[in-house]
PDB file of C-alpha atoms and ligand atoms in Angstrom:
ATOM      1  CA  MET J  30       0.000   0.000   0.000  1.00  0.00           C
ATOM      2  CA  THR J  31       1.345   3.451  -0.861  1.00  0.00           C
ATOM      3  CA  PHE J  32       1.643   6.278   1.671  1.00  0.00           C
ATOM      4  CA  ARG J  33      -1.255   8.074   0.038  1.00  0.00           C
ATOM      5  CA  GLU J  34      -3.513   5.011   0.112  1.00  0.00           C
ATOM      6  CA  LYS J  35      -2.634   4.397   3.758  1.00  0.00           C
ATOM      7  CA  LEU J  36      -3.385   8.022   4.641  1.00  0.00           C
ATOM      8  CA  GLU J  37      -6.647   8.066   2.675  1.00  0.00           C
ATOM      9  CA  LYS J  38      -7.735   4.868   4.390  1.00  0.00           C
ATOM     10  CA  ARG J  39      -6.879   6.262   7.828  1.00  0.00           C
ATOM     11  CA  ILE J  40      -8.752   9.517   7.191  1.00  0.00           C
ATOM     12  CA  ALA J  41     -11.786   7.560   5.948  1.00  0.00           C
ATOM     13  CA  THR J  42     -11.744   5.176   8.945  1.00  0.00           C
ATOM     14  CA  THR J  43     -11.338   7.827  11.644  1.00  0.00           C
ATOM     15  CA  GLY J  44     -13.057  10.801   9.991  1.00  0.00           C
ATOM     16  CA  SER J  45     -10.021  12.696  11.240  1.00  0.00           C
ATOM     17  CA  ASN J  46      -7.624  15.035   9.424  1.00  0.00           C
ATOM     18  CA  LEU J  47      -5.627  15.674  12.581  1.00  0.00           C
ATOM     19  CA  CYS J  48      -1.890  15.044  12.503  1.00  0.00           C
ATOM     20  CA  VAL J  49      -0.558  14.743  16.044  1.00  0.00           C
ATOM     21  CA  GLY J  50       2.895  16.279  16.371  1.00  0.00           C
ATOM     22  CA  LEU J  51       5.318  14.420  18.617  1.00  0.00           C
ATOM     23  CA  ASP J  52       7.728  17.245  19.432  1.00  0.00           C
ATOM     24  CA  VAL J  53       8.921  16.354  22.894  1.00  0.00           C
ATOM     25  CA  ARG J  54      10.704  19.072  24.867  1.00  0.00           C
ATOM     26  CA  MET J  55      12.930  17.261  27.327  1.00  0.00           C
ATOM     27  CA  ASP J  56      16.614  17.538  28.216  1.00  0.00           C
ATOM     28  CA  GLN J  57      17.043  13.923  29.244  1.00  0.00           C
ATOM     29  CA  ALA J  58      16.461  11.009  26.916  1.00  0.00           C
ATOM     30  CA  ASP J  59      15.466   8.724  29.745  1.00  0.00           C
ATOM     31  CA  GLU J  60      12.705   6.257  30.517  1.00  0.00           C
ATOM     32  CA  SER J  61      10.300   8.979  31.715  1.00  0.00           C
ATOM     33  CA  THR J  62      10.713  10.885  28.423  1.00  0.00           C
ATOM     34  CA  LYS J  63       9.979   7.720  26.482  1.00  0.00           C
ATOM     35  CA  ARG J  64       6.948   6.941  28.651  1.00  0.00           C
ATOM     36  CA  PHE J  65       5.612  10.475  28.171  1.00  0.00           C
ATOM     37  CA  ILE J  66       5.739  10.201  24.369  1.00  0.00           C
ATOM     38  CA  ILE J  67       4.166   6.750  24.421  1.00  0.00           C
ATOM     39  CA  LYS J  68       1.366   8.062  26.646  1.00  0.00           C
ATOM     40  CA  VAL J  69       0.646  10.812  24.100  1.00  0.00           C
ATOM     41  CA  ILE J  70       0.603   8.223  21.302  1.00  0.00           C
ATOM     42  CA  GLU J  71      -1.686   5.822  23.181  1.00  0.00           C
ATOM     43  CA  GLU J  72      -4.158   8.493  24.264  1.00  0.00           C
ATOM     44  CA  THR J  73      -4.394  10.303  20.916  1.00  0.00           C
ATOM     45  CA  ALA J  74      -4.141   7.389  18.453  1.00  0.00           C
ATOM     46  CA  ALA J  75      -7.908   6.976  18.066  1.00  0.00           C
ATOM     47  CA  HIS J  76      -8.187  10.593  16.888  1.00  0.00           C
ATOM     48  CA  ALA J  77      -5.022  10.731  14.798  1.00  0.00           C
ATOM     49  CA  ALA J  78      -4.980  10.523  11.014  1.00  0.00           C
ATOM     50  CA  ALA J  79      -1.183  10.614  11.283  1.00  0.00           C
ATOM     51  CA  PHE J  80       1.683  11.260  13.682  1.00  0.00           C
ATOM     52  CA  LYS J  81       4.529  13.686  12.962  1.00  0.00           C
ATOM     53  CA  PRO J  82       7.701  13.600  15.029  1.00  0.00           C
ATOM     54  CA  ASN J  83      10.061  16.458  14.229  1.00  0.00           C
ATOM     55  CA  SER J  84      13.598  15.105  14.229  1.00  0.00           C
ATOM     56  CA  ALA J  85      15.052  18.237  15.896  1.00  0.00           C
ATOM     57  CA  TYR J  86      13.518  17.445  19.271  1.00  0.00           C
ATOM     58  CA  TYR J  87      15.058  13.968  19.320  1.00  0.00           C
ATOM     59  CA  GLU J  88      18.419  14.984  17.832  1.00  0.00           C
ATOM     60  CA  ALA J  89      18.704  17.624  20.563  1.00  0.00           C
ATOM     61  CA  MET J  90      18.891  14.825  23.142  1.00  0.00           C
ATOM     62  CA  GLY J  91      21.843  13.192  21.361  1.00  0.00           C
ATOM     63  CA  TRP J  92      22.062   9.553  20.313  1.00  0.00           C
ATOM     64  CA  LYS J  93      19.844   8.502  23.179  1.00  0.00           C
ATOM     65  CA  GLY J  94      17.163  10.809  21.816  1.00  0.00           C
ATOM     66  CA  MET J  95      17.367   9.091  18.446  1.00  0.00           C
ATOM     67  CA  ARG J  96      17.143   5.741  20.189  1.00  0.00           C
ATOM     68  CA  ILE J  97      13.975   6.924  21.919  1.00  0.00           C
ATOM     69  CA  LEU J  98      12.589   8.061  18.563  1.00  0.00           C
ATOM     70  CA  SER J  99      13.180   4.643  17.112  1.00  0.00           C
ATOM     71  CA  GLN J 100      11.563   2.977  20.132  1.00  0.00           C
ATOM     72  CA  VAL J 101       8.467   5.183  20.188  1.00  0.00           C
ATOM     73  CA  LEU J 102       7.957   4.791  16.424  1.00  0.00           C
ATOM     74  CA  LYS J 103       7.476   1.073  17.081  1.00  0.00           C
ATOM     75  CA  GLU J 104       4.600   1.918  19.450  1.00  0.00           C
ATOM     76  CA  ILE J 105       2.592   3.614  16.704  1.00  0.00           C
ATOM     77  CA  PRO J 106      -0.104   1.267  15.341  1.00  0.00           C
ATOM     78  CA  ASN J 107       0.744   0.082  11.809  1.00  0.00           C
ATOM     79  CA  ASP J 108      -2.353   1.595  10.244  1.00  0.00           C
ATOM     80  CA  ILE J 109      -1.425   5.141  11.281  1.00  0.00           C
ATOM     81  CA  PRO J 110       0.935   6.898   8.855  1.00  0.00           C
ATOM     82  CA  VAL J 111       4.068   8.509  10.289  1.00  0.00           C
ATOM     83  CA  ILE J 112       5.519  11.655   8.738  1.00  0.00           C
ATOM     84  CA  PHE J 113       9.102  12.326   9.738  1.00  0.00           C
ATOM     85  CA  ASP J 114       9.581  16.099   9.767  1.00  0.00           C
ATOM     86  CA  VAL J 115      13.237  16.444   8.724  1.00  0.00           C
ATOM     87  CA  LYS J 116      13.105  19.117   5.989  1.00  0.00           C
ATOM     88  CA  ARG J 117      16.056  17.598   4.165  1.00  0.00           C
ATOM     89  CA  GLY J 118      17.639  19.160   1.086  1.00  0.00           C
ATOM     90  CA  ASP J 119      21.145  18.317  -0.188  1.00  0.00           C
ATOM     91  CA  ILE J 120      23.011  16.976  -3.208  1.00  0.00           C
ATOM     92  CA  GLY J 121      21.704  13.659  -4.524  1.00  0.00           C
ATOM     93  CA  GLU J 122      24.475  11.520  -3.055  1.00  0.00           C
ATOM     94  CA  THR J 123      23.751  12.806   0.451  1.00  0.00           C
ATOM     95  CA  GLN J 124      19.974  12.825  -0.048  1.00  0.00           C
ATOM     96  CA  GLY J 125      20.259   9.101  -0.814  1.00  0.00           C
ATOM     97  CA  TYR J 126      21.551   8.558   2.695  1.00  0.00           C
ATOM     98  CA  TYR J 127      18.877  10.797   4.193  1.00  0.00           C
ATOM     99  CA  ALA J 128      16.275   8.699   2.373  1.00  0.00           C
ATOM    100  CA  LYS J 129      17.887   5.488   3.628  1.00  0.00           C
ATOM    101  CA  SER J 130      17.843   6.887   7.149  1.00  0.00           C
ATOM    102  CA  ALA J 131      14.163   7.871   7.064  1.00  0.00           C
ATOM    103  CA  TYR J 132      12.749   4.916   5.191  1.00  0.00           C
ATOM    104  CA  ASP J 133      15.095   2.016   5.989  1.00  0.00           C
ATOM    105  CA  ALA J 134      16.479   2.878   9.433  1.00  0.00           C
ATOM    106  CA  TYR J 135      13.408   4.560  10.950  1.00  0.00           C
ATOM    107  CA  GLY J 136      10.759   2.983   8.717  1.00  0.00           C
ATOM    108  CA  VAL J 137       8.548   6.069   8.435  1.00  0.00           C
ATOM    109  CA  ASP J 138       5.876   6.500   5.760  1.00  0.00           C
ATOM    110  CA  ALA J 139       6.693  10.032   4.604  1.00  0.00           C
ATOM    111  CA  VAL J 140       9.108  12.914   5.094  1.00  0.00           C
ATOM    112  CA  THR J 141       9.242  16.669   4.709  1.00  0.00           C
ATOM    113  CA  LEU J 142      11.816  17.967   2.191  1.00  0.00           C
ATOM    114  CA  ASN J 143      13.197  21.365   1.312  1.00  0.00           C
ATOM    115  CA  ALA J 144      13.311  21.650  -2.485  1.00  0.00           C
ATOM    116  CA  TYR J 145      15.411  24.834  -2.559  1.00  0.00           C
ATOM    117  CA  MET J 146      18.341  22.955  -4.183  1.00  0.00           C
ATOM    118  CA  GLY J 147      16.166  21.767  -7.045  1.00  0.00           C
ATOM    119  CA  LYS J 148      14.335  18.822  -8.562  1.00  0.00           C
ATOM    120  CA  ASP J 149      17.314  16.447  -8.653  1.00  0.00           C
ATOM    121  CA  THR J 150      17.441  16.478  -4.837  1.00  0.00           C
ATOM    122  CA  LEU J 151      14.064  14.738  -4.733  1.00  0.00           C
ATOM    123  CA  GLU J 152      15.155  11.806  -6.887  1.00  0.00           C
ATOM    124  CA  PRO J 153      16.735   9.647  -4.158  1.00  0.00           C
ATOM    125  CA  PHE J 154      13.474   9.884  -2.197  1.00  0.00           C
ATOM    126  CA  LEU J 155      11.393   9.126  -5.306  1.00  0.00           C
ATOM    127  CA  LYS J 156      13.297   5.836  -5.611  1.00  0.00           C
ATOM    128  CA  TYR J 157      11.008   4.718  -2.783  1.00  0.00           C
ATOM    129  CA  PRO J 158       7.847   5.000  -4.923  1.00  0.00           C
ATOM    130  CA  ASP J 159       5.382   3.999  -2.197  1.00  0.00           C
ATOM    131  CA  LYS J 160       6.642   6.505   0.348  1.00  0.00           C
ATOM    132  CA  GLY J 161       5.354  10.036   0.768  1.00  0.00           C
ATOM    133  CA  ILE J 162       7.052  13.411   0.442  1.00  0.00           C
ATOM    134  CA  TYR J 163       5.861  16.837   1.557  1.00  0.00           C
ATOM    135  CA  LEU J 164       7.786  19.720  -0.007  1.00  0.00           C
ATOM    136  CA  LEU J 165       7.982  23.003   1.886  1.00  0.00           C
ATOM    137  CA  GLY J 166       5.627  25.260  -0.075  1.00  0.00           C
ATOM    138  CA  VAL J 167       4.479  28.227   1.975  1.00  0.00           C
ATOM    139  CA  THR J 168       5.654  27.617   5.511  1.00  0.00           C
ATOM    140  CA  SER J 169       3.959  28.903   8.663  1.00  0.00           C
ATOM    141  CA  ASN J 170       6.719  31.292   9.794  1.00  0.00           C
ATOM    142  CA  PRO J 171       6.770  35.051   9.105  1.00  0.00           C
ATOM    143  CA  GLY J 172       9.836  34.539   6.867  1.00  0.00           C
ATOM    144  CA  ALA J 173       7.662  32.781   4.276  1.00  0.00           C
ATOM    145  CA  VAL J 174       7.449  36.222   2.660  1.00  0.00           C
ATOM    146  CA  ASP J 175      11.243  36.452   2.217  1.00  0.00           C
ATOM    147  CA  ILE J 176      11.535  33.801  -0.511  1.00  0.00           C
ATOM    148  CA  GLU J 177       8.489  31.497  -0.787  1.00  0.00           C
ATOM    149  CA  LEU J 178       6.004  34.284  -1.461  1.00  0.00           C
ATOM    150  CA  GLN J 179       8.301  36.424  -3.615  1.00  0.00           C
ATOM    151  CA  PRO J 180       7.261  36.957  -7.233  1.00  0.00           C
ATOM    152  CA  THR J 181       9.173  35.304 -10.034  1.00  0.00           C
ATOM    153  CA  GLY J 182       7.790  36.391 -13.418  1.00  0.00           C
ATOM    154  CA  ASP J 183       4.014  36.270 -13.048  1.00  0.00           C
ATOM    155  CA  ARG J 184       4.117  33.572 -10.369  1.00  0.00           C
ATOM    156  CA  LYS J 185       5.375  33.154  -6.811  1.00  0.00           C
ATOM    157  CA  VAL J 186       8.445  31.116  -5.851  1.00  0.00           C
ATOM    158  CA  PHE J 187       6.363  28.493  -4.013  1.00  0.00           C
ATOM    159  CA  GLU J 188       4.519  27.778  -7.255  1.00  0.00           C
ATOM    160  CA  LEU J 189       7.796  26.502  -8.740  1.00  0.00           C
ATOM    161  CA  VAL J 190       7.977  24.076  -5.818  1.00  0.00           C
ATOM    162  CA  ALA J 191       4.313  23.197  -6.314  1.00  0.00           C
ATOM    163  CA  ASP J 192       5.161  22.175  -9.923  1.00  0.00           C
ATOM    164  CA  MET J 193       7.575  19.585  -8.519  1.00  0.00           C
ATOM    165  CA  THR J 194       4.676  17.701  -6.917  1.00  0.00           C
ATOM    166  CA  GLN J 195       3.875  16.407 -10.417  1.00  0.00           C
ATOM    167  CA  ALA J 196       6.748  13.923  -9.995  1.00  0.00           C
ATOM    168  CA  SER J 197       4.447  11.443  -8.223  1.00  0.00           C
ATOM    169  CA  PRO J 198       1.004  11.245  -6.587  1.00  0.00           C
ATOM    170  CA  GLN J 199       2.906  10.622  -3.336  1.00  0.00           C
ATOM    171  CA  VAL J 200       4.334  14.156  -3.373  1.00  0.00           C
ATOM    172  CA  GLY J 201       2.479  16.915  -1.565  1.00  0.00           C
ATOM    173  CA  LEU J 202       3.127  20.302  -0.019  1.00  0.00           C
ATOM    174  CA  VAL J 203       3.505  21.930   3.374  1.00  0.00           C
ATOM    175  CA  ILE J 204       1.257  24.973   3.577  1.00  0.00           C
ATOM    176  CA  GLY J 205       1.318  26.797   6.907  1.00  0.00           C
ATOM    177  CA  LEU J 206      -2.127  27.628   8.251  1.00  0.00           C
ATOM    178  CA  THR J 207      -0.896  31.052   9.353  1.00  0.00           C
ATOM    179  CA  ASN J 208      -0.071  31.881   5.728  1.00  0.00           C
ATOM    180  CA  ALA J 209      -2.873  29.951   3.997  1.00  0.00           C
ATOM    181  CA  ALA J 210      -4.500  33.005   2.476  1.00  0.00           C
ATOM    182  CA  GLU J 211      -6.924  32.651  -0.430  1.00  0.00           C
ATOM    183  CA  ASN J 212      -4.269  33.767  -2.928  1.00  0.00           C
ATOM    184  CA  VAL J 213      -2.006  30.952  -1.673  1.00  0.00           C
ATOM    185  CA  LEU J 214      -4.600  28.172  -1.581  1.00  0.00           C
ATOM    186  CA  SER J 215      -5.975  29.076  -5.002  1.00  0.00           C
ATOM    187  CA  LYS J 216      -2.475  28.576  -6.474  1.00  0.00           C
ATOM    188  CA  THR J 217      -1.846  25.367  -4.562  1.00  0.00           C
ATOM    189  CA  PRO J 218      -2.544  22.254  -6.649  1.00  0.00           C
ATOM    190  CA  ASP J 219      -4.882  19.535  -5.356  1.00  0.00           C
ATOM    191  CA  VAL J 220      -2.078  17.412  -3.892  1.00  0.00           C
ATOM    192  CA  PRO J 221      -1.655  16.005  -0.365  1.00  0.00           C
ATOM    193  CA  LEU J 222      -1.264  18.913   2.045  1.00  0.00           C
ATOM    194  CA  LEU J 223       0.404  19.004   5.439  1.00  0.00           C
ATOM    195  CA  ILE J 224      -0.817  22.103   7.241  1.00  0.00           C
ATOM    196  CA  PRO J 225       1.056  23.088  10.425  1.00  0.00           C
ATOM    197  CA  GLY J 226       0.423  26.242  12.429  1.00  0.00           C
ATOM    198  CA  LEU J 227      -2.737  25.370  14.368  1.00  0.00           C
ATOM    199  CA  GLY J 228      -2.648  25.816  18.143  1.00  0.00           C
ATOM    200  CA  ALA J 229       0.499  27.482  19.500  1.00  0.00           C
ATOM    201  CA  GLN J 230       1.165  29.404  16.252  1.00  0.00           C
ATOM    202  CA  GLY J 231      -2.357  30.790  16.172  1.00  0.00           C
ATOM    203  CA  GLY J 232      -3.420  29.664  12.677  1.00  0.00           C
ATOM    204  CA  ASP J 233      -7.084  30.185  11.861  1.00  0.00           C
ATOM    205  CA  LEU J 234      -8.990  27.127  10.614  1.00  0.00           C
ATOM    206  CA  SER J 235     -11.521  29.286   8.803  1.00  0.00           C
ATOM    207  CA  ALA J 236      -8.841  29.741   6.110  1.00  0.00           C
ATOM    208  CA  LEU J 237      -9.619  26.143   5.037  1.00  0.00           C
ATOM    209  CA  LYS J 238     -13.391  26.582   4.737  1.00  0.00           C
ATOM    210  CA  GLY J 239     -14.807  25.516   1.406  1.00  0.00           C
ATOM    211  CA  SER J 240     -11.423  24.554  -0.016  1.00  0.00           C
ATOM    212  CA  GLY J 241     -13.103  21.574  -1.764  1.00  0.00           C
ATOM    213  CA  ARG J 242      -9.895  19.558  -2.040  1.00  0.00           C
ATOM    214  CA  LYS J 243      -9.912  15.869  -2.941  1.00  0.00           C
ATOM    215  CA  ALA J 244      -6.326  14.948  -2.087  1.00  0.00           C
ATOM    216  CA  PRO J 245      -5.767  13.964   1.563  1.00  0.00           C
ATOM    217  CA  LEU J 246      -5.203  16.910   3.861  1.00  0.00           C
ATOM    218  CA  LEU J 247      -3.640  16.919   7.318  1.00  0.00           C
ATOM    219  CA  VAL J 248      -3.703  19.710   9.872  1.00  0.00           C
ATOM    220  CA  ASN J 249      -0.897  19.354  12.393  1.00  0.00           C
ATOM    221  CA  VAL J 250      -1.042  20.233  16.086  1.00  0.00           C
ATOM    222  CA  SER J 251       2.077  19.623  18.192  1.00  0.00           C
ATOM    223  CA  ARG J 252       2.357  21.870  21.295  1.00  0.00           C
ATOM    224  CA  GLY J 253      -1.414  22.335  21.340  1.00  0.00           C
ATOM    225  CA  ILE J 254      -1.735  18.657  22.279  1.00  0.00           C
ATOM    226  CA  MET J 255       1.534  17.584  23.874  1.00  0.00           C
ATOM    227  CA  TYR J 256       1.824  20.721  26.015  1.00  0.00           C
ATOM    228  CA  HIS J 257      -1.824  21.710  26.385  1.00  0.00           C
ATOM    229  CA  GLN J 258      -2.810  23.742  29.437  1.00  0.00           C
ATOM    230  CA  GLU J 259      -6.146  22.059  30.190  1.00  0.00           C
ATOM    231  CA  SER J 260      -6.687  19.636  33.050  1.00  0.00           C
ATOM    232  CA  CYS J 261      -7.783  16.780  30.822  1.00  0.00           C
ATOM    233  CA  SER J 262      -6.180  13.943  28.902  1.00  0.00           C
ATOM    234  CA  PHE J 263      -4.208  14.194  25.657  1.00  0.00           C
ATOM    235  CA  GLY J 264      -7.009  12.132  24.106  1.00  0.00           C
ATOM    236  CA  THR J 265      -9.688  14.651  25.052  1.00  0.00           C
ATOM    237  CA  ILE J 266      -7.647  17.507  23.606  1.00  0.00           C
ATOM    238  CA  ALA J 267      -6.919  15.593  20.400  1.00  0.00           C
ATOM    239  CA  ALA J 268     -10.630  14.736  20.033  1.00  0.00           C
ATOM    240  CA  ASP J 269     -11.434  18.426  20.334  1.00  0.00           C
ATOM    241  CA  TRP J 270      -8.896  19.456  17.660  1.00  0.00           C
ATOM    242  CA  LYS J 271     -10.190  16.678  15.400  1.00  0.00           C
ATOM    243  CA  LEU J 272     -13.726  18.046  15.734  1.00  0.00           C
ATOM    244  CA  ARG J 273     -12.692  21.652  15.115  1.00  0.00           C
ATOM    245  CA  ILE J 274     -10.793  20.617  11.983  1.00  0.00           C
ATOM    246  CA  GLN J 275     -13.774  18.520  10.777  1.00  0.00           C
ATOM    247  CA  GLU J 276     -16.110  21.474  11.267  1.00  0.00           C
ATOM    248  CA  ALA J 277     -13.787  23.795   9.341  1.00  0.00           C
ATOM    249  CA  LEU J 278     -13.403  21.390   6.446  1.00  0.00           C
ATOM    250  CA  GLY J 279     -17.186  20.879   6.336  1.00  0.00           C
TER     251      GLY J 279
HETATM  252  O1  LIG Q   5       5.883  25.550   7.907  1.00  0.00           O
HETATM  253  C1  LIG Q   5       6.103  24.775   8.841  1.00  0.00           C
HETATM  254  C2  LIG Q   5       6.702  23.545   8.667  1.00  0.00           C
HETATM  255  C3  LIG Q   5       6.845  22.730   9.737  1.00  0.00           C
HETATM  256  N1  LIG Q   5       6.428  23.084  10.967  1.00  0.00           N
HETATM  257  C4  LIG Q   5       6.615  22.132  12.082  1.00  0.00           C
HETATM  258  O2  LIG Q   5       5.314  21.707  12.551  1.00  0.00           O
HETATM  259  C5  LIG Q   5       5.337  21.636  13.969  1.00  0.00           C
HETATM  260  C6  LIG Q   5       4.432  22.705  14.549  1.00  0.00           C
HETATM  261  O3  LIG Q   5       4.442  22.650  15.960  1.00  0.00           O
HETATM  262  P1  LIG Q   5       3.404  23.463  16.881  1.00  0.00           P
HETATM  263  O4  LIG Q   5       3.873  23.162  18.248  1.00  0.00           O
HETATM  264  O5  LIG Q   5       2.026  22.905  16.600  1.00  0.00           O
HETATM  265  O6  LIG Q   5       3.510  24.886  16.514  1.00  0.00           O
HETATM  266  C7  LIG Q   5       6.801  21.775  14.380  1.00  0.00           C
HETATM  267  O7  LIG Q   5       7.398  20.502  14.320  1.00  0.00           O
HETATM  268  C8  LIG Q   5       7.336  22.669  13.280  1.00  0.00           C
HETATM  269  O8  LIG Q   5       8.735  22.536  13.129  1.00  0.00           O
HETATM  270  C9  LIG Q   5       5.844  24.294  11.151  1.00  0.00           C
HETATM  271  O9  LIG Q   5       5.427  24.676  12.267  1.00  0.00           O
HETATM  272  N2  LIG Q   5       5.687  25.118  10.068  1.00  0.00           N
END
């Protein structure tokens, strides 16, 4: 089964477009850190269309952090797609090793890539035809205006990246909710979208109303679940985000 089929099946089964971010903020890669992440996974799994660990938070804890990542990935039920947020972009030779790391060593279903260095940098990842790729399109940070939203001829830079999604149906785009204005979404092809920026970054779900997209769409919440301020379970919070996203998507 391809990444896209797996994701479509998961969205259909759960009625959820919520991607639960697993960005743990701990100094020590010890047993309690591992147990905390596993608790988040267990409590939110029923509401999760996908999980997204960002590599930075595990790398920051050194090799033990990466060991924890590999251990917690094994706790994720097989029918839930895992997107490894690594934002890789390098020459082909090196990208080949990044692809091997993500897909062979960690066994994830999809990755995020930075296409700034051009189309050829995607090729090593495309050699895994069933796996998914999300290219950074219009990211959720204020600096999206510096390059991604700059004009080039009569288009914007991110539209050149969007063209690269034609390489395979497994290739989609990252579009930050905080920057998902109508003039961005209308130029974004109907490809799988990964939409971060909800929760801590203050993105507004109403931006997605009536988008009428057919390709699978994920809205990511990391801090807004893992570090929520309410006195209830991670599961309750995830269920609430799932509902809010469902309502926005109609
Ligand atoms: O444009 C982007 C691309 C990636 N991210 C990542 O998503 C999560 C967001 O975390 P929150 O805690 O929900 O803000 C994090 O891993 C980012 O690195 C993004 O925010 N924007």
